[in-house]
XYZ file of C-alpha atoms in Angstrom:
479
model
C 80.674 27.824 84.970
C 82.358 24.666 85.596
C 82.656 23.297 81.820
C 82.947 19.289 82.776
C 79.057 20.288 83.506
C 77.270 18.308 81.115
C 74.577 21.435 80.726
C 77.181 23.892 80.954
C 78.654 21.928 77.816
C 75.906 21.821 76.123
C 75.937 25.993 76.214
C 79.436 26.626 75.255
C 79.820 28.287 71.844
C 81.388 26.335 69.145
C 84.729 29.166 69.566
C 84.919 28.175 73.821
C 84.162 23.942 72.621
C 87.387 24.677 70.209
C 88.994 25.938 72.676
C 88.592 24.109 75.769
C 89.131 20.650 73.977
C 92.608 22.619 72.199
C 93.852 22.959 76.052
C 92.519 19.314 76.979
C 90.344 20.907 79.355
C 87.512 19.268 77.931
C 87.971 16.062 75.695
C 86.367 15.795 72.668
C 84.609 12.460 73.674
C 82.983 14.229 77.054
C 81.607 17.070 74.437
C 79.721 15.038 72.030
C 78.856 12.553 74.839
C 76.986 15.362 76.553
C 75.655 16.371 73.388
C 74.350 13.036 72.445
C 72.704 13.098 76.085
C 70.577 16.004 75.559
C 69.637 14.907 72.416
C 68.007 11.856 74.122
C 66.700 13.975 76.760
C 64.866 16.769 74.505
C 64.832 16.138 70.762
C 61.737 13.661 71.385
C 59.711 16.724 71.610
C 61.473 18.917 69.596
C 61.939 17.238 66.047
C 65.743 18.917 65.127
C 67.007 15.692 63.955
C 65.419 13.819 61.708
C 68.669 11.407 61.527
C 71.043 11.448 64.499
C 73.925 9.545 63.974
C 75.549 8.992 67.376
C 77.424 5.670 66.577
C 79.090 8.119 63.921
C 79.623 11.149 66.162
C 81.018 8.536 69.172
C 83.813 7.149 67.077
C 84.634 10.512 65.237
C 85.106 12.307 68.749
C 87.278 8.912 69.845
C 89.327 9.088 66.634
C 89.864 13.338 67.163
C 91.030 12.837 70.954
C 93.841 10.119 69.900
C 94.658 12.571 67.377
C 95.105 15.227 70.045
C 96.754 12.911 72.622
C 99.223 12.392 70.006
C 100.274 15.455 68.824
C 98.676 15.619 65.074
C 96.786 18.902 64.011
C 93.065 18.361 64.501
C 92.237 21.257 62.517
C 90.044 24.806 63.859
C 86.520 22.584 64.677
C 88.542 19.975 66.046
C 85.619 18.773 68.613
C 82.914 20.850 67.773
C 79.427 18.810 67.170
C 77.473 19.840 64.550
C 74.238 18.907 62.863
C 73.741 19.300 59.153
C 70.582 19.726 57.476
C 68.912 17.223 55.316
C 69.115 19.316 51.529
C 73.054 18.898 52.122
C 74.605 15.593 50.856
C 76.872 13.743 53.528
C 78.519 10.654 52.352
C 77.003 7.103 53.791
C 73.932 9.237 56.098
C 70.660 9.182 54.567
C 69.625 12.782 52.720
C 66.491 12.735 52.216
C 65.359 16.648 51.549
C 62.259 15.785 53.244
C 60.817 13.745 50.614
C 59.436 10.693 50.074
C 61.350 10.559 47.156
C 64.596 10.335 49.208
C 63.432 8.685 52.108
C 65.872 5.900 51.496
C 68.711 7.866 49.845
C 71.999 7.607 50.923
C 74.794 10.131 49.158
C 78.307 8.785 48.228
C 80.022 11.848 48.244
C 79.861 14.832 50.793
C 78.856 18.180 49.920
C 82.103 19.977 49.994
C 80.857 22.230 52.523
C 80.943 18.622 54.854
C 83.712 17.949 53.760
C 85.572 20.858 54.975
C 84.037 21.023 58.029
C 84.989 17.096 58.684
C 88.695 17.971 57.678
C 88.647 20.510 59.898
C 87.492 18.358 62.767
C 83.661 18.376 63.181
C 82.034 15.715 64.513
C 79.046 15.305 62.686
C 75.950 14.776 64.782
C 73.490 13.836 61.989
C 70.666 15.143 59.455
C 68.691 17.950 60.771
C 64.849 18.163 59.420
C 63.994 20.861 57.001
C 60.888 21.264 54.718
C 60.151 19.169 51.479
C 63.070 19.915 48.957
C 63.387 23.387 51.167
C 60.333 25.036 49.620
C 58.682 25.943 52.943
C 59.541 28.464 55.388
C 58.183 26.333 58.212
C 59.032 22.870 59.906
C 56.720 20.272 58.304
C 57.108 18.197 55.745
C 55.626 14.250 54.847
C 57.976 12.377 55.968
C 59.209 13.289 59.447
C 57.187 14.701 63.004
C 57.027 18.333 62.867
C 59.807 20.361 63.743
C 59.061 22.797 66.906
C 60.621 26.033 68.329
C 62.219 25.274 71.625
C 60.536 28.953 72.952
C 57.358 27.614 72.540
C 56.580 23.846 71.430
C 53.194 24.834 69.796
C 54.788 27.566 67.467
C 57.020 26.590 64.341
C 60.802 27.236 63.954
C 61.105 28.657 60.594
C 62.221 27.106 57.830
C 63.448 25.859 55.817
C 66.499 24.470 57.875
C 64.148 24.178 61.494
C 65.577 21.440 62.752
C 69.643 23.466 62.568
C 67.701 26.496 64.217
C 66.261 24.288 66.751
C 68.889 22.847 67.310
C 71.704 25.316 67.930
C 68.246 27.428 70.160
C 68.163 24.147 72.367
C 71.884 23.669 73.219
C 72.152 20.499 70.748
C 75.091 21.497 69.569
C 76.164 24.899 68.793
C 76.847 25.054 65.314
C 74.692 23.642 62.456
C 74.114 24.271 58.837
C 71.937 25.531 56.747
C 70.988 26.130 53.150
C 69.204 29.447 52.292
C 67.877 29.906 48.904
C 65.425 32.721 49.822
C 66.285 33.074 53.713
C 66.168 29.711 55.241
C 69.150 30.400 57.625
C 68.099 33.675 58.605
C 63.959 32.942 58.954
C 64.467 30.290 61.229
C 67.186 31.852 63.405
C 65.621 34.808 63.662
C 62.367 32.767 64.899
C 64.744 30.625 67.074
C 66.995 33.465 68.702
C 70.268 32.855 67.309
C 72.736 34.249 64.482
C 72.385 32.828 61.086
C 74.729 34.121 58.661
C 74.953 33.734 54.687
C 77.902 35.119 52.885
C 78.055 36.716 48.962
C 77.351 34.544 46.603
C 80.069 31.942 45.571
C 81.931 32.518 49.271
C 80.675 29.139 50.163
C 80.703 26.866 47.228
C 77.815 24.541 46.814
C 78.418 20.723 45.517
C 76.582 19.297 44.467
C 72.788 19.592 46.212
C 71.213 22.557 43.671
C 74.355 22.325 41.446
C 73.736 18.797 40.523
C 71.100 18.354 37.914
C 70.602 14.304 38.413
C 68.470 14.699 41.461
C 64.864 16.403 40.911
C 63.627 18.714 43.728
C 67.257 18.809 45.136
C 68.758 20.446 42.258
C 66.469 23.848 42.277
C 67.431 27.370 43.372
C 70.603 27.651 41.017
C 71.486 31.094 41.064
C 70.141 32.028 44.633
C 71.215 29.361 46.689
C 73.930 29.757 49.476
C 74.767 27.727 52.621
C 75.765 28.720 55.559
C 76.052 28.589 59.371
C 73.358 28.813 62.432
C 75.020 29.673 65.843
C 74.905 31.382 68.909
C 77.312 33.745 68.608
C 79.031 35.988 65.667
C 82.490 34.721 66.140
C 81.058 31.325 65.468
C 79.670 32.229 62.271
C 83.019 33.731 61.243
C 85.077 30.601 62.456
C 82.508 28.635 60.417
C 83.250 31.231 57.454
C 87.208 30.547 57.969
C 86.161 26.906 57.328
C 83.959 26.887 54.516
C 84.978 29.725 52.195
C 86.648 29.511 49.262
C 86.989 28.542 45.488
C 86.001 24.408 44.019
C 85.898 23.739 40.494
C 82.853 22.102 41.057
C 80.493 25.282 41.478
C 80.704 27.466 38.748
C 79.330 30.395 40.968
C 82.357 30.063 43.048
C 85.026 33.161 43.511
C 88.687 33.723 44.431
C 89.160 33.963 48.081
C 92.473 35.958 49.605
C 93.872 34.433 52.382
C 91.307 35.979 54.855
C 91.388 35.299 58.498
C 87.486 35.985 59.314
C 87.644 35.677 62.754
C 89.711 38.765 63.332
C 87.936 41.600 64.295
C 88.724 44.676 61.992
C 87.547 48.538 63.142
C 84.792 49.734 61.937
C 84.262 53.023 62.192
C 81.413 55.310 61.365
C 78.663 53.288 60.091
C 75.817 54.634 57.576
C 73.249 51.935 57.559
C 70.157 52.421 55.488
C 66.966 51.201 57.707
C 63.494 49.780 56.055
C 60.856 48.538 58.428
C 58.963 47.661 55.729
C 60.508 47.864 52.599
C 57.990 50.416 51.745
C 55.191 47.557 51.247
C 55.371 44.967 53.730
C 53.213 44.117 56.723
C 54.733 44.129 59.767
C 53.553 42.947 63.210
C 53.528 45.711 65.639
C 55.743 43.567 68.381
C 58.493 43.248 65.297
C 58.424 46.904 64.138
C 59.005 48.129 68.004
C 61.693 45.748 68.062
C 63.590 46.500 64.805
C 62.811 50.341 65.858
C 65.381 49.321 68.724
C 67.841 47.917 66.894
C 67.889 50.697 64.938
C 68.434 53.061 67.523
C 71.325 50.873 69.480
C 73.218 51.561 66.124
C 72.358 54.796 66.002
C 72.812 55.873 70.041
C 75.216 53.064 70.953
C 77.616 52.109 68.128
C 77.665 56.129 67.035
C 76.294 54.740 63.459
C 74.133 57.519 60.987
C 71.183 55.721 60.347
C 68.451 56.892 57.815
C 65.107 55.564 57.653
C 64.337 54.816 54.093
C 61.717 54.193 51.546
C 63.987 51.310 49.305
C 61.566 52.333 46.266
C 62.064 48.433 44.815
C 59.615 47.191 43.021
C 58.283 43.921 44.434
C 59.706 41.038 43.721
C 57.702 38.212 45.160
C 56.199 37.239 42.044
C 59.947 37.627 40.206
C 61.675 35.439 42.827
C 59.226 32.816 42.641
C 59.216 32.539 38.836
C 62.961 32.570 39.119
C 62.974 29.408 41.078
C 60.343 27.897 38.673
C 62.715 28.543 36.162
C 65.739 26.907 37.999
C 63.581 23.899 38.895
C 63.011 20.654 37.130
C 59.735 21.110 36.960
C 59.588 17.985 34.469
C 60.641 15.466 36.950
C 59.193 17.541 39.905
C 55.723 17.136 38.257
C 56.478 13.263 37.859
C 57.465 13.103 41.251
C 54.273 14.382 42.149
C 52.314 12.233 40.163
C 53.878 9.574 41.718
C 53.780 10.678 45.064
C 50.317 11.998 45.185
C 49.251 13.008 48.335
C 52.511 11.937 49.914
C 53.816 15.138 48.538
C 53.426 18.102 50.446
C 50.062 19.738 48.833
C 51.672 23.521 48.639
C 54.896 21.709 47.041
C 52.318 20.152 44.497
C 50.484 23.193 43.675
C 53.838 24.805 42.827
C 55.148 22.626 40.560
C 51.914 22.424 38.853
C 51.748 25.841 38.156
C 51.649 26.559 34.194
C 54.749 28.899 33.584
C 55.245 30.954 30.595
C 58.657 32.700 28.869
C 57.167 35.581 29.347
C 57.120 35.303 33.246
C 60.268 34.201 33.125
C 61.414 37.052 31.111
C 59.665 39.603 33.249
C 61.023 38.190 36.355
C 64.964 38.562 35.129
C 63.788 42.257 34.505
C 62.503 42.650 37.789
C 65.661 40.970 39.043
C 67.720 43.071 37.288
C 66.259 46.392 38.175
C 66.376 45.236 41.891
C 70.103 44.706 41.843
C 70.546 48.272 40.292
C 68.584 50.048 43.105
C 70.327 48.100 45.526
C 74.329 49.140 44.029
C 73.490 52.596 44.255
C 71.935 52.670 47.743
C 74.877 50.697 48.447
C 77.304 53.339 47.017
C 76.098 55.568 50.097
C 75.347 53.117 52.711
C 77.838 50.641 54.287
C 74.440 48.297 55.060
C 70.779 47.910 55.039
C 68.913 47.210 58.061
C 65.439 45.316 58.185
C 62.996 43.028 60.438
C 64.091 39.585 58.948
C 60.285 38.383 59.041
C 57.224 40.139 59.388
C 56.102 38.596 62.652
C 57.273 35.909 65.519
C 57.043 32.298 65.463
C 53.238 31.487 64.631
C 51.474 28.251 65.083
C 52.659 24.671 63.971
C 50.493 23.586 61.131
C 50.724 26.594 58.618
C 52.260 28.222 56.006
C 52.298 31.528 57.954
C 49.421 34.163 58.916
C 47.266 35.337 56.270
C 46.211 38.256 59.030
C 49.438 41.002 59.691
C 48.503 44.714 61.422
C 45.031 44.573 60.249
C 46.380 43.729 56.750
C 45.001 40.596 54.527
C 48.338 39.241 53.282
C 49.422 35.521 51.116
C 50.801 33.100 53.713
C 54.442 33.462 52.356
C 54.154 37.500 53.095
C 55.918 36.844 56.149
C 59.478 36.249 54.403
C 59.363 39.227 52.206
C 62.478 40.756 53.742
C 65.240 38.155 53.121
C 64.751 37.027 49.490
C 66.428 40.634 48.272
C 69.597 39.541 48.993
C 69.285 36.224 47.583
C 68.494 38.051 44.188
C 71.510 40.226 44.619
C 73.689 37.829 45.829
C 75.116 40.243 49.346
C 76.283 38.559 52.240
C 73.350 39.286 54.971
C 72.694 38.002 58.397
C 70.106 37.647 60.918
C 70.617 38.880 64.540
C 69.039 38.246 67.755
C 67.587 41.775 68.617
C 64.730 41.108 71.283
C 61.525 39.354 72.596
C 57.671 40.237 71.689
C 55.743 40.991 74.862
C 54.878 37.176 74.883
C 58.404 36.230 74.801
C 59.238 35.308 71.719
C 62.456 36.129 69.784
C 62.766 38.993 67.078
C 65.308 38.951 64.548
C 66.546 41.870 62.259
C 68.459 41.641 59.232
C 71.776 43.355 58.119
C 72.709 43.186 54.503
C 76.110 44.104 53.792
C 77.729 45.215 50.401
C 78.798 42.624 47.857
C 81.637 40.848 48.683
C 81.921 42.890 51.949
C 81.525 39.641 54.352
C 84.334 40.547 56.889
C 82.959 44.315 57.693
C 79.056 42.286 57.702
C 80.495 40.362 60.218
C 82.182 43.100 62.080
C 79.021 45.198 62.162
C 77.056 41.997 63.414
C 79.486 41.662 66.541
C 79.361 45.204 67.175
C 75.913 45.446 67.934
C 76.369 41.568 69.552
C 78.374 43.807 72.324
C 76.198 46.722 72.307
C 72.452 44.574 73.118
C 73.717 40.883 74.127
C 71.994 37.861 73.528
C 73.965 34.416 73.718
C 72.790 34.424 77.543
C 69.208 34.326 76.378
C 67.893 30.612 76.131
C 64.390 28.975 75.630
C 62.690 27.831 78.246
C 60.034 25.625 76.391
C 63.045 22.181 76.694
């Protein structure tokens, strides 16, 4: 592959970008220019970037090559485009969380995981689209055209950071991120075909988006939000970890960090993993349970792993996890917002806030919370990780909330995500792999959850089975 190849840029991982542009092999101008140009070319139809900012991304990759040609450290992304999604703040671009209600906002201060990414040499390429205030596992919301999956322009990406998924799928970039409060890096990669990755809890600190109470809608999700990376490949993900990890003042969830060099490899022997197809209750599309079946069985046959099929035995926690984001909400100014809004607020967004609440649902829901973090510890004193689909089907239709049909089963139109909340309410570092195509050639994803605090042998485990069943060679056809 000749890398001055403007498409051949446009597929080089965010590790060879680093790289090539560390050697002066590639400049860091020619990388984002080529980037920029297949933005033009394909994100008409496709809907990733709600607010490109090439005049930005131009003078960033101008300023980063006289850097270079001068001698000064440019830092470990020094080069490397990436897209942000529109629930993180970045200083002077318009945030608008898919709202109405930010349509015109404008942040003055960077979330700090921008700002570590900048300081270590990203060239921003703009605001990704994501769903209202992230409360959608789709690609719609009021304010922008519909985000699409570049497999199949009639089918959604996920949600809620689509336009990141979309746009690391298409070759816009190969690095984006993503906030995930209840699997909204891994739904939408997993839909899209590519890694997304969200460490333990207070890895990545989070300032100020849900940590910042003066913005309503924004500030939601408290104590299950994390953000993290979408990419093609795992050793992106864990030079995207080396970036963004590690304590601020500013988030109160944060926690020490040693001195860890993520992108080193580390053995790791004989795995146990724990495997759920269905978390003893879930509805699974046949296509995704033959798939996950595989995955199962390259750890197993391949990587020498023991793996167990399990019944998890956890008590369901769909209601819980949706009255514990109720609770973390504003729903005072959310309901004002959509009073003032009206129909310019998405109508499933409206219904939720609406919703009457009571202590006692709140109360019930910590319980259920609770009890599903002590099942999880002690299957996790046995296993090293659990293994999962990471949704219940393939990319469906634009246009809905998800299928209310699954295997014969009548399910809510949110059944789809039941996999990924879990570790949201326990707080583990999980991850969402490539692991195969449905008949109709659509990606599969399945999910690995690792142990708490346990990111590194996650990661490890993840590029293991990245060697074993390949997929960065896979790419969408649709743009």
């Amino acid at each position: 592959m000749n890398p001055t190849d403007a498409e051949a840029i446009c597929r080089l991982s965010a590790t060879q970008t680093a790289a090539l542009i560390r050697s002066r092999e590639l400049s860091p101008v020619e990388v984002t220019d080529a980037v920029l140009d297949r933005i033009d070319a394909v994100d008409g139809e496709l809907g990733a970037f709600c607010t490109p900012t090439p005049d930005l991304a131009r003078a960033t990759a101008r300023r980063i090559a006289d850097d270079i040609a001068a001698g000064r450290d440019t830092g470990p992304l020094a080069g490397v485009p990436l897209g942000v999604k529109d629930l993180i703040s970045s200083k002077g671009i318009r945030t608008t969380s898919g709202s109405h209600a930010y349509a015109d906002f404008v942040p003055d201060e960077d979330d700090i995981v921008v700002e570590r990414s900048v300081a270590a040499g990203a060239v921003v390429l703009g605001k990704t689209n994501a769903t209202e205030f992230g409360y959608s596992a789709t690609g719609h919301n009021p304010l922008f055209p519909v985000t699409r999956n570049p497999w199949d322009l009639d089918r959604t990406p996920g949600g809620s950071s689509a336009g990141s998924a979309a746009a690391v799928a298409a070759g816009l970039g190969p690095v984006a991120l993503g906030s995930d409060g209840g699997g909204s890096v891994r739904v939408p990669a997993a839909l899209c075909g590519i890694f997304g990755f969200k460490a333990s809890m207070g890895r990545v600190p989070v300032y100020p988006g849900c940590r910042d109470e003066r913005y309503p809608g924004v500030s939601g999700w408290e104590s299950v939000e994390h953000i993290g990376p979408l990419t093609r490949t795992v050793a992106d993900a864990a030079l995207m970890l080396s970036v963004l990890a590690g304590p601020d003042p500013r988030d109160r969830h944060s926690i020490p960090c040693a001195d860890v060099d993520w992108t080193r490899r580390r053995p790791t022997g004989p795995l146990r993993i724990a495997y759920s197809p269905d978390l003893g209750r879930v509805a699974v599309d046949p296509e995704v349970r033959r798939v996950a079946d595989e995955a199962a069985r390259v750890f197993e046959k391949d990587l020498g792993a023991e793996v167990d099929r399990i019944d998890l035995q956890l008590p369901d926690y769909s209601a819980a996890f949706g009255a514990i984001v109720a609770a973390e909400t504003d729903l005072t100014g959310m309901r004002a917002m959509a009073d003032r809004l009206g129909p310019a607020m998405s109508p499933h967004l409206a219904t939720l806030v609406r919703t009457p609440w009571t202590a006692e649902q709140f109360t019930d829901a910590n319980l259920v919370r609770k009890a599903v973090v002590n099942r999880v510890a002690r299957l996790m004193s046995t296993y090293d990780l659990i293994l999962t689909p990471t949704t219940s089907v393939a990319a469906f239709p634009v246009g809905v909330q998800g299928p209310e049909l699954i295997d014969g089963r009548m399910v809510p139109t949110d059944h789809w995500t039941s996999f990924t909340p879990l570790a949201n309410l326990t707080g583990q570092p999980a991850a969402s792999l490539p692991a195969g195509r449905t008949r109709g050639g659509l990606p599969v994803g399945v999910q690995l959850i690792g142990r708490h605090l346990a990111d590194g042998a996650l990661l490890d485990a993840c590029a293991a089975y990245e060697e074993a069943a390949p997929w960065r060679d896979a790419w969408p056809t649709a743009v």
